[in-house]
Rosetta silent file (secondary structure, phi, psi, omega in degrees, C-alpha in Angstrom):
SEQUENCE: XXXXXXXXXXXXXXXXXXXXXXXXXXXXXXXXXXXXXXXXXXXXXXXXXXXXXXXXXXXXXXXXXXXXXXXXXXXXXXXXXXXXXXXXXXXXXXXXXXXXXXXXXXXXXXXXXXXXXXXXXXXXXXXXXXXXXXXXXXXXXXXXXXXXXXXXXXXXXXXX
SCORE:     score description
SCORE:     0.000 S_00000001
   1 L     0.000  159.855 -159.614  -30.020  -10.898   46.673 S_00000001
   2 L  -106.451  160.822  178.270  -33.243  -12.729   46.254 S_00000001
   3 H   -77.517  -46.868 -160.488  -33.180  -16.144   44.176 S_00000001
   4 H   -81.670  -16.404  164.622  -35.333  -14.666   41.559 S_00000001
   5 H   -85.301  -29.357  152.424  -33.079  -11.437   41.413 S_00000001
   6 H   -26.912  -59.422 -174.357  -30.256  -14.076   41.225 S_00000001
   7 H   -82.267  -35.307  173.349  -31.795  -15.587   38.506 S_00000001
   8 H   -68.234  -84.449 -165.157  -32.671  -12.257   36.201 S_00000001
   9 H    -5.009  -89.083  178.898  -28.854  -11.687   36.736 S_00000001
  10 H   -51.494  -75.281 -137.986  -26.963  -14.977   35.299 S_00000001
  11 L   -68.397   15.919  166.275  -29.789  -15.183   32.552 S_00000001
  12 L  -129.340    6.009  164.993  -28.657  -11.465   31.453 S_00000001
  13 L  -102.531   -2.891  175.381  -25.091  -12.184   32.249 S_00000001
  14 H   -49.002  -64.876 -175.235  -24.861  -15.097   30.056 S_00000001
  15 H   -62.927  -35.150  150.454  -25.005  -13.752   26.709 S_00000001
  16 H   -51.363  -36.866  171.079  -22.278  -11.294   28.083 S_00000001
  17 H   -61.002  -45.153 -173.702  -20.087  -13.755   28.960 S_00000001
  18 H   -68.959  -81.384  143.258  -20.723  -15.918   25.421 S_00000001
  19 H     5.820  -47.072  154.602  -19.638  -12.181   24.177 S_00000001
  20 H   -74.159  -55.920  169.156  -16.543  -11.731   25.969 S_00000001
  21 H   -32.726  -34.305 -154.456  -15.849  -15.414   25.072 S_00000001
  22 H  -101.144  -60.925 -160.106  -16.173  -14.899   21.637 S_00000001
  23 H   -80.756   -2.855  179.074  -14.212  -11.615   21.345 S_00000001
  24 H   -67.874  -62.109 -162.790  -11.337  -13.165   23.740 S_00000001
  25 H   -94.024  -75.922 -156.175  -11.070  -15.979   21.122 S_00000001
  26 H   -93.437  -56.407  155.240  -12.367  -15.567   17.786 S_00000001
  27 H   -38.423  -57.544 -151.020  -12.427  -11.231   17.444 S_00000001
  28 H   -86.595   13.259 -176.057   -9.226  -11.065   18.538 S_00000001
  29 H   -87.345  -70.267  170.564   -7.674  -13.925   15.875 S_00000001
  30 H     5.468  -66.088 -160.961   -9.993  -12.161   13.307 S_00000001
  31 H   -81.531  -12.465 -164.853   -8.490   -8.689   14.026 S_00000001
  32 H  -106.715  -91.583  -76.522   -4.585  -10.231   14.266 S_00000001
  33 H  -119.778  -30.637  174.031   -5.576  -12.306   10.600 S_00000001
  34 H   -72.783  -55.523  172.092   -6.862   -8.830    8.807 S_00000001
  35 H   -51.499  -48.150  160.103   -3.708   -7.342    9.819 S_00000001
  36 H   -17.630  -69.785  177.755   -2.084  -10.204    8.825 S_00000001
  37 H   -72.308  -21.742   83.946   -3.532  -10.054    5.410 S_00000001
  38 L    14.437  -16.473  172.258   -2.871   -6.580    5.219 S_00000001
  39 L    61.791   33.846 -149.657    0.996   -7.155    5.422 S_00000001
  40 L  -137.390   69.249  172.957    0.685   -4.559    8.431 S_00000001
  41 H   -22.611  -65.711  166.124    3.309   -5.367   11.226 S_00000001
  42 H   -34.164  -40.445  158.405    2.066   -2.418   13.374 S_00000001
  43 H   -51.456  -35.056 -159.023   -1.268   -3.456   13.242 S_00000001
  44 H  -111.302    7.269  150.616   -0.496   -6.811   14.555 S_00000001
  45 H   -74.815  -43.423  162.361    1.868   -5.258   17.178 S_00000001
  46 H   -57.878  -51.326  179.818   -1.104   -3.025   18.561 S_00000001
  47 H   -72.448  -23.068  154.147   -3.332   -5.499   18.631 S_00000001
  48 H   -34.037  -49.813 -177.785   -0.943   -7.944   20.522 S_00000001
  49 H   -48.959  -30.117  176.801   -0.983   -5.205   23.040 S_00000001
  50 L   -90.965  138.400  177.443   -4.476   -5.893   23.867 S_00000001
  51 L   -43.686 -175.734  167.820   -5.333   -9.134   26.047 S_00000001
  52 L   131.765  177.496 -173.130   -6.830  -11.978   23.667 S_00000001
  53 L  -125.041  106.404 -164.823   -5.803  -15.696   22.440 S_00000001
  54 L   -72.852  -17.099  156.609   -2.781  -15.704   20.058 S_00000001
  55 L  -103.088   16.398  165.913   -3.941  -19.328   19.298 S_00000001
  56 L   -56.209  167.428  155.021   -7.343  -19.011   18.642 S_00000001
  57 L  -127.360 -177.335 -157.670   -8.713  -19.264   15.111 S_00000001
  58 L   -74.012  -27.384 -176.282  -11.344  -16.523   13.752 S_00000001
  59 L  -130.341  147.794  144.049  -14.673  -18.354   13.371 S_00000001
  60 L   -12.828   83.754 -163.371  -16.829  -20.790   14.946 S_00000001
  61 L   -39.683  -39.553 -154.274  -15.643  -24.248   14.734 S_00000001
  62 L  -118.509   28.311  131.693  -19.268  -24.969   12.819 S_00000001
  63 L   -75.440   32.902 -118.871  -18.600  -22.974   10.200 S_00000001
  64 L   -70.836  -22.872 -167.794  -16.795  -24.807    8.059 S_00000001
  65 L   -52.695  -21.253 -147.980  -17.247  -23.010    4.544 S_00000001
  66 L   -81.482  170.731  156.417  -15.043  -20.066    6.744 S_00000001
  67 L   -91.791  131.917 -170.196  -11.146  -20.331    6.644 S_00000001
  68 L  -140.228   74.421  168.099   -9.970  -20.912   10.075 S_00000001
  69 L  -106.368  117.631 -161.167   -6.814  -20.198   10.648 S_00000001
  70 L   -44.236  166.990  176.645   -4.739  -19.293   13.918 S_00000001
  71 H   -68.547  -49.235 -169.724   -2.573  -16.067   12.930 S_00000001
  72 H   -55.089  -45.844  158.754    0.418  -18.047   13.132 S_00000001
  73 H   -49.046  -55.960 -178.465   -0.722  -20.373    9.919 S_00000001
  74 H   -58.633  -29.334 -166.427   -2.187  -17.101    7.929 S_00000001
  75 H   -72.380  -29.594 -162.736    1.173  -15.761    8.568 S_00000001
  76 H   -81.858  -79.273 -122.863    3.022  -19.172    7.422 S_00000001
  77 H  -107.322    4.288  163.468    0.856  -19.221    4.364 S_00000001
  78 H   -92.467  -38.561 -161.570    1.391  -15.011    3.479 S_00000001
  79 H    87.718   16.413 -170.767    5.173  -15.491    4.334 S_00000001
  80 L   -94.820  134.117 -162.686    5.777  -12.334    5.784 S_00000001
  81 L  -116.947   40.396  133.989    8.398  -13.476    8.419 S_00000001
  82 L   -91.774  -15.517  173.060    8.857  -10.429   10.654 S_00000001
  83 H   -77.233  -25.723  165.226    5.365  -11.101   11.386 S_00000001
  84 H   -51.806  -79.133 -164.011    5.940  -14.969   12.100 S_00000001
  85 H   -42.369  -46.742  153.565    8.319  -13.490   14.341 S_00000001
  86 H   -21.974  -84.239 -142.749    6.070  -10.793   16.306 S_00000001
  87 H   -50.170  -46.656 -176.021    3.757  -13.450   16.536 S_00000001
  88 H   -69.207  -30.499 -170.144    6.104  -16.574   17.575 S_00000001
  89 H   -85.600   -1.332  168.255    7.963  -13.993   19.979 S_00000001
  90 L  -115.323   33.860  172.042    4.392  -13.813   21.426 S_00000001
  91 L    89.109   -7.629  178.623    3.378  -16.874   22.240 S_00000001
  92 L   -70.890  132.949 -168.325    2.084  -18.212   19.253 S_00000001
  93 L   -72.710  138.567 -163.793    1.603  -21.965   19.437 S_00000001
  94 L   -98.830  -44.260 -155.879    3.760  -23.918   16.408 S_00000001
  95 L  -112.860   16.842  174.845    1.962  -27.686   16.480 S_00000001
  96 L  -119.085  179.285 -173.984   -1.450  -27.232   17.405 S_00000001
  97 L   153.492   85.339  152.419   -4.458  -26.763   14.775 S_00000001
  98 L   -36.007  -72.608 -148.102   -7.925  -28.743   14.999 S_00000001
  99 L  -113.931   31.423 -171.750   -9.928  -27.132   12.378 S_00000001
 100 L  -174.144 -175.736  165.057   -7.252  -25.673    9.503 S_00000001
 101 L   -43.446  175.126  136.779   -3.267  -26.042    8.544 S_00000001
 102 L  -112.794  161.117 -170.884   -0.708  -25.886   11.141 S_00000001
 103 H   -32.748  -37.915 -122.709    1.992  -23.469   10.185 S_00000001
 104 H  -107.689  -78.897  147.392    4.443  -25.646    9.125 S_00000001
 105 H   -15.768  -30.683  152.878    1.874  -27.181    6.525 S_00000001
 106 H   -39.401  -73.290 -179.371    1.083  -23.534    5.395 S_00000001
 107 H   -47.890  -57.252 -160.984    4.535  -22.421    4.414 S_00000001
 108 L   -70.751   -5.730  178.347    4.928  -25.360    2.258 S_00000001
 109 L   -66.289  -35.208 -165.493    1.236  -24.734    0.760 S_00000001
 110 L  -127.697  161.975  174.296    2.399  -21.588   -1.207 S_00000001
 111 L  -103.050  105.305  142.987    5.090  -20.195   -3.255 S_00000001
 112 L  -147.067 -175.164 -168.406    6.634  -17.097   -2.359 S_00000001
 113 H   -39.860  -56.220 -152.327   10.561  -15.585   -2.429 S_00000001
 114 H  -101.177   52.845  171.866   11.674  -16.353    0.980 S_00000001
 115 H   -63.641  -29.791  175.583    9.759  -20.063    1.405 S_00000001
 116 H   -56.259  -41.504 -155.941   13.107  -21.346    2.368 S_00000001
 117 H  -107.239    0.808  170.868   13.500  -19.138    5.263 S_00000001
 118 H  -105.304  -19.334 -167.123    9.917  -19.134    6.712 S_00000001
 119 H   -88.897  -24.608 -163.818   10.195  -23.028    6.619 S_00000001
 120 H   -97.454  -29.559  175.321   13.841  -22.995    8.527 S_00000001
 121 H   -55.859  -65.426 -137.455   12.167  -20.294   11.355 S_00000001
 122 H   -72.669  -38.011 -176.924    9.037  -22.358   11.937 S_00000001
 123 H  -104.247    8.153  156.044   11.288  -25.302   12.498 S_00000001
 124 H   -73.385  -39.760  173.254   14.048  -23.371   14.409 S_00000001
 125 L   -96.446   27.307  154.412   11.088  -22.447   16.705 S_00000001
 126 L    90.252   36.334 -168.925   10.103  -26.077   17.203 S_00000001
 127 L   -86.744  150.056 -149.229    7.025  -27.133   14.417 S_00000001
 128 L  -106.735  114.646 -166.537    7.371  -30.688   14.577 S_00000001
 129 L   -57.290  -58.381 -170.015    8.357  -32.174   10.967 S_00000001
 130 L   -52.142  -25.505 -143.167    6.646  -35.449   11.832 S_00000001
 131 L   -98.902  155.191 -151.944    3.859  -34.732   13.097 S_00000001
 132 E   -97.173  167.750  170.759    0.669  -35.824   10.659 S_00000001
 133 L  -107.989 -178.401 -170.243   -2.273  -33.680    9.821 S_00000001
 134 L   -73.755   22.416  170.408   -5.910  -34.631    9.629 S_00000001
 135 L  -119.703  -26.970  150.699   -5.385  -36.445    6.324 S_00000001
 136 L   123.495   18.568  169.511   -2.792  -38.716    8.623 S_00000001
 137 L   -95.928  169.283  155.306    0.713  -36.728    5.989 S_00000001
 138 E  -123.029  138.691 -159.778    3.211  -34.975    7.332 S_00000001
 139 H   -29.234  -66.008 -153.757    4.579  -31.481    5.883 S_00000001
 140 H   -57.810  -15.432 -173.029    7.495  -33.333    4.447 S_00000001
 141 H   -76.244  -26.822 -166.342    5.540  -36.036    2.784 S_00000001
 142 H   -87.541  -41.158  179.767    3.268  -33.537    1.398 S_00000001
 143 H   -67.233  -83.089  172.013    6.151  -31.082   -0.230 S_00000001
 144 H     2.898  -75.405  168.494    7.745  -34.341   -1.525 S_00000001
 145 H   -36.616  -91.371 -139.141    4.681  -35.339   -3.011 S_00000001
 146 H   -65.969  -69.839  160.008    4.051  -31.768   -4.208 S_00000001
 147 H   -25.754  -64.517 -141.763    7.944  -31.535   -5.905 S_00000001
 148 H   -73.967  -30.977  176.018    7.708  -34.819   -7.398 S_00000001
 149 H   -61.818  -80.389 -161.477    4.253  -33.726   -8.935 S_00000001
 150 H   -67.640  -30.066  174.912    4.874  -29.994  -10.263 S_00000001
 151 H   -63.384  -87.011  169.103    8.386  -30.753  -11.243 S_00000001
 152 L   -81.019   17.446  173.682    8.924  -33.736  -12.282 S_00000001
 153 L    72.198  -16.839 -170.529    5.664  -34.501  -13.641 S_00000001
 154 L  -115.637  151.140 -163.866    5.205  -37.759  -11.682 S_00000001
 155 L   -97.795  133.151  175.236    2.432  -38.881   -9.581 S_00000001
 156 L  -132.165  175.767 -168.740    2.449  -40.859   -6.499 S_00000001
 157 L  -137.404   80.898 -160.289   -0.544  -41.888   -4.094 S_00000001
 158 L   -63.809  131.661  166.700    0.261  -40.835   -0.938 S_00000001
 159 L   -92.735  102.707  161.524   -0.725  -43.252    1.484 S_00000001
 160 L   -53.803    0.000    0.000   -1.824  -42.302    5.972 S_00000001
């Protein structure tokens, strides 16, 4: 190949590559987080089946208005725990999260039946109680907090 055929090449394989990149990463959390929302185990068992990154989240980090959560968090914060499980039994990462919750932080975000029992998986499969989130709490400080508020009426000023 000639440098100037070289050169038409990468500049028309780029934008494929940014493309693959994209749908590797951010389609395939997308497509696992509709299922997700969708309550629709099968769906997110087919789409496991297809290559992609089970810790991605769905948008562009510089999007911020978007909710950007890995599947493993949307799943934490719907509560459907055969899908935690799919998902955990695949590789899903428990303690990381940049731009959103991490699971662990999820679960305790919402009320549903079986909060108890999505909270004792996530930390039977290793989400680290301790560990703080980008306001500098940690889940338990924040449920605490959260109790002591909705319950009991009383207010505290959580300190990082």
């Amino acid at each position: 190949m000639k440098k100037k055929e070289k050169l038409i090449f990468i500049i028309i394989m780029i934008p494929v590559w940014i493309l693959l990149l994209y749908e590797y990463n951010c389609g395939y959390a997308k497509r696992l987080n509709n299922a997700i929302e969708s309550n629709s185990e099968s769906m997110v068992v087919k789409i496991l089946k297809f290559p992609g990154n089970i810790n991605s989240i769905p948008h562009i980090p510089l999007l911020w208005d978007l909710p950007n959560d890995t599947p493993l968090t949307k799943a934490s914060f719907e509560g459907n725990i055969n899908i935690i499980k799919i998902l955990l039994d695949n590789g899903a990462s428990m303690n990381t999260s940049k731009y959103s919750w991490r699971p662990l932080e999820a679960a305790l975000m919402r009320y549903y039946p079986n909060k108890l029992e999505v909270v004792k998986l996530l930390i039977e499969y290793g989400a680290d109680v301790n560990l703080k989130n980008f306001d500098g709490y940690t889940p338990i400080l924040i449920e605490t907090e959260k109790v002591l508020r909705e319950k009991n009426g009383i207010k505290i000023k959580m300190r990082s």
